[in-house]
Structure formats: structure tokens, C-alpha cells
């Protein structure tokens, strides 16, 4: 996950004795977090353990994001989006910050069809677990911008689906319920299977 | 895909585990025949006559088939899009985690 960044942090610390450059705040915060949750991240774990809902890190990253009102906030917001899946306050604050940046992007959607295609490709790329924090935040920002500002209703609606996926369907989040009918026409809900391990498989016989 | 999932469902029949499909075939009658022929024992939602454009896959913004989510006993998404042996390993790990609670 953050191993590359963590390594980079370690390396920069090692070199830090010679170069007196100020340490990058994002790298510093990530390194602090990684150290504190080392116990959660056994390399051998098949499924990543759940991170704690509450930690001082959520506030630290949000505070750092709050010092910027542009793209410089994205790494911090991406961290919160990916590390606070059930901390509704922190996650909601990060989404609001993305919404605020998107507000300033109205004119950026002039070539919205092209932007939309790029946005959907980026969303599709996030089909596995964690990615780079900046990439995640950029992808959400792109989708929110199109969902709010695109002239085409189709693009707005489809981009809203991207937003839903990125803010509600990520690892660590409580799955939204599914209600429908089975192949015999009997109504049921995904939540009927609460307390069981459930594999939801979107499939087709083609 | 069916033989693997069939054997997983069979192997875990007495465990707190369920494989829930969301099927996006347009022709329900034909699908029922296939379910019988392939001995698909697990339950599926049907995504309706619009197939891949149906409401359930749209709501979850499914962009490719199959799309797979692993959900623990508290309803929390724990993994996505892992198949075959990896699917078995993840389910086994989540069952072990639940038993340890």
C-alpha cells in the first residue's frame, strides 16, 4: 500500500542528515500512521484487517488538507477517503472538501465528453484495493466535477454513479443494501444475510 | 466459473457463508434452464430484462463482469474482485476472523 512512500520516507530520513530540506508533511504523516498501525498489517494477512474507526491521524490529515484550497490538498484528502471508511465525520469532511474544490472547476468541463471518458477509465482502474492517495482523490474530484457541472444529463447521472462507488463501495465501508427478486420471483435483500460472510457476485451466463 | 463456485458453496455448506449472485442475463426463462443444467445452487437477484443495464448493477456501478465483493458478518466490504483460489482464501480468512471474535 504505502510501502513505496514509506520507503521513500525512510530513505529521505536517512539522507536527511546531509540535506536540511524541510520534510514533506504528507510523507511525515503517512510514516507516523504506518508506524502506529504496523501491528494491523501482517504481510501474511490474506485480508487486510480493519483499521480503527477513530485515530488522531484522521484529524491530522484533515488539518493538513485544510491548509490548501487546491490540488495540494488532494494527497491528504485521498488518505482520509481511503483510511476512514467508517468514520463518517472524517470521511464526510473529506468528501465536502472535494466538493468545494469541484465548485471551482466549472469551466474545466468544457470538453466534458473527453473528460468523462477519462474519468470512467480512472474509476474502472480502482477495482482493487488501495491506490495512491492522490490518484484516489483526483479520481473522486474528476467524478464530482462532472456530476455537478457537466451540461449533459447523462454524464451527470453516470458520474454520480462513480461518486457513489468511490464514496460508498470501497473496502472498509458498510455495503449498501440490495433489494430485489430472485430468479423465482421471490423478494429478498442482501441484508437478510447479515452475520454471514457473503460473496456478492455480479455474473451472467454469457 | 461454475465448478469452482459450486465446490466452494458445497464445501462451506455448514458455515456461516453465502454466495449471492446478481444475475444480468436478459432472458429469465433461458437462465432458469441454465441454472438447472449447471446445478447453480446459490441464490441470485435478477437484474431484470435490461440485462447489464438493469437497476442493480447500475446502482453498484458495475463496470465489468464478473464483479465480486466480499462482505463480512457486520456487512463491511473487505475485499473485491478476487477469484478462484484467492476467493477461497479470502472467504476462509473471513470465516476464521469471525470465529475468533
JSON list of N, CA and C in Angstrom, two decimals, chain A residues 3 28 30 33 45 47 57 61 95 107-108 120 166 192:
[
{"chain": "A", "resi": 3, "resn": "UNK", "atom": "N", "xyz": [3.80, 1.29, 0.95]},
{"chain": "A", "resi": 3, "resn": "UNK", "atom": "CA", "xyz": [5.17, 0.84, 1.18]},
{"chain": "A", "resi": 3, "resn": "UNK", "atom": "C", "xyz": [6.18, 1.72, 0.44]},
{"chain": "A", "resi": 28, "resn": "UNK", "atom": "N", "xyz": [5.56, 12.71, 6.12]},
{"chain": "A", "resi": 28, "resn": "UNK", "atom": "CA", "xyz": [5.76, 12.60, 7.57]},
{"chain": "A", "resi": 28, "resn": "UNK", "atom": "C", "xyz": [4.51, 12.01, 8.24]},
{"chain": "A", "resi": 30, "resn": "UNK", "atom": "N", "xyz": [2.14, 10.17, 6.87]},
{"chain": "A", "resi": 30, "resn": "UNK", "atom": "CA", "xyz": [1.95, 8.77, 6.46]},
{"chain": "A", "resi": 30, "resn": "UNK", "atom": "C", "xyz": [2.90, 7.86, 7.23]},
{"chain": "A", "resi": 33, "resn": "UNK", "atom": "N", "xyz": [1.63, 7.34, 10.71]},
{"chain": "A", "resi": 33, "resn": "UNK", "atom": "CA", "xyz": [0.48, 6.43, 10.70]},
{"chain": "A", "resi": 33, "resn": "UNK", "atom": "C", "xyz": [0.95, 4.99, 10.51]},
{"chain": "A", "resi": 45, "resn": "UNK", "atom": "N", "xyz": [-1.19, -11.50, 6.02]},
{"chain": "A", "resi": 45, "resn": "UNK", "atom": "CA", "xyz": [-2.65, -11.47, 6.09]},
{"chain": "A", "resi": 45, "resn": "UNK", "atom": "C", "xyz": [-3.28, -11.57, 4.70]},
{"chain": "A", "resi": 47, "resn": "UNK", "atom": "N", "xyz": [-6.57, -11.12, 4.09]},
{"chain": "A", "resi": 47, "resn": "UNK", "atom": "CA", "xyz": [-7.48, -9.98, 4.03]},
{"chain": "A", "resi": 47, "resn": "UNK", "atom": "C", "xyz": [-6.95, -8.92, 4.98]},
{"chain": "A", "resi": 57, "resn": "UNK", "atom": "N", "xyz": [-4.99, 10.38, 13.56]},
{"chain": "A", "resi": 57, "resn": "UNK", "atom": "CA", "xyz": [-4.50, 10.66, 12.21]},
{"chain": "A", "resi": 57, "resn": "UNK", "atom": "C", "xyz": [-5.56, 11.29, 11.32]},
{"chain": "A", "resi": 61, "resn": "UNK", "atom": "N", "xyz": [-4.61, 14.62, 9.16]},
{"chain": "A", "resi": 61, "resn": "UNK", "atom": "CA", "xyz": [-4.64, 14.71, 7.69]},
{"chain": "A", "resi": 61, "resn": "UNK", "atom": "C", "xyz": [-5.64, 15.78, 7.24]},
{"chain": "A", "resi": 95, "resn": "UNK", "atom": "N", "xyz": [-15.02, 14.37, 1.76]},
{"chain": "A", "resi": 95, "resn": "UNK", "atom": "CA", "xyz": [-15.89, 14.48, 0.57]},
{"chain": "A", "resi": 95, "resn": "UNK", "atom": "C", "xyz": [-16.32, 15.93, 0.38]},
{"chain": "A", "resi": 107, "resn": "UNK", "atom": "N", "xyz": [-15.50, 25.71, -15.24]},
{"chain": "A", "resi": 107, "resn": "UNK", "atom": "CA", "xyz": [-15.08, 25.92, -16.64]},
{"chain": "A", "resi": 107, "resn": "UNK", "atom": "C", "xyz": [-14.17, 24.81, -17.14]},
{"chain": "A", "resi": 108, "resn": "UNK", "atom": "N", "xyz": [-13.72, 23.96, -16.21]},
{"chain": "A", "resi": 108, "resn": "UNK", "atom": "CA", "xyz": [-12.82, 22.88, -16.60]},
{"chain": "A", "resi": 108, "resn": "UNK", "atom": "C", "xyz": [-13.53, 21.78, -17.37]},
{"chain": "A", "resi": 120, "resn": "UNK", "atom": "N", "xyz": [-14.21, 7.86, -16.28]},
{"chain": "A", "resi": 120, "resn": "UNK", "atom": "CA", "xyz": [-14.70, 6.48, -16.12]},
{"chain": "A", "resi": 120, "resn": "UNK", "atom": "C", "xyz": [-13.56, 5.47, -16.18]},
{"chain": "A", "resi": 166, "resn": "UNK", "atom": "N", "xyz": [-17.14, 5.42, -5.37]},
{"chain": "A", "resi": 166, "resn": "UNK", "atom": "CA", "xyz": [-15.91, 5.83, -4.69]},
{"chain": "A", "resi": 166, "resn": "UNK", "atom": "C", "xyz": [-16.15, 6.21, -3.23]},
{"chain": "A", "resi": 192, "resn": "UNK", "atom": "N", "xyz": [-30.54, -9.60, 4.47]},
{"chain": "A", "resi": 192, "resn": "UNK", "atom": "CA", "xyz": [-31.07, -10.83, 5.08]},
{"chain": "A", "resi": 192, "resn": "UNK", "atom": "C", "xyz": [-29.93, -11.76, 5.49]}
]
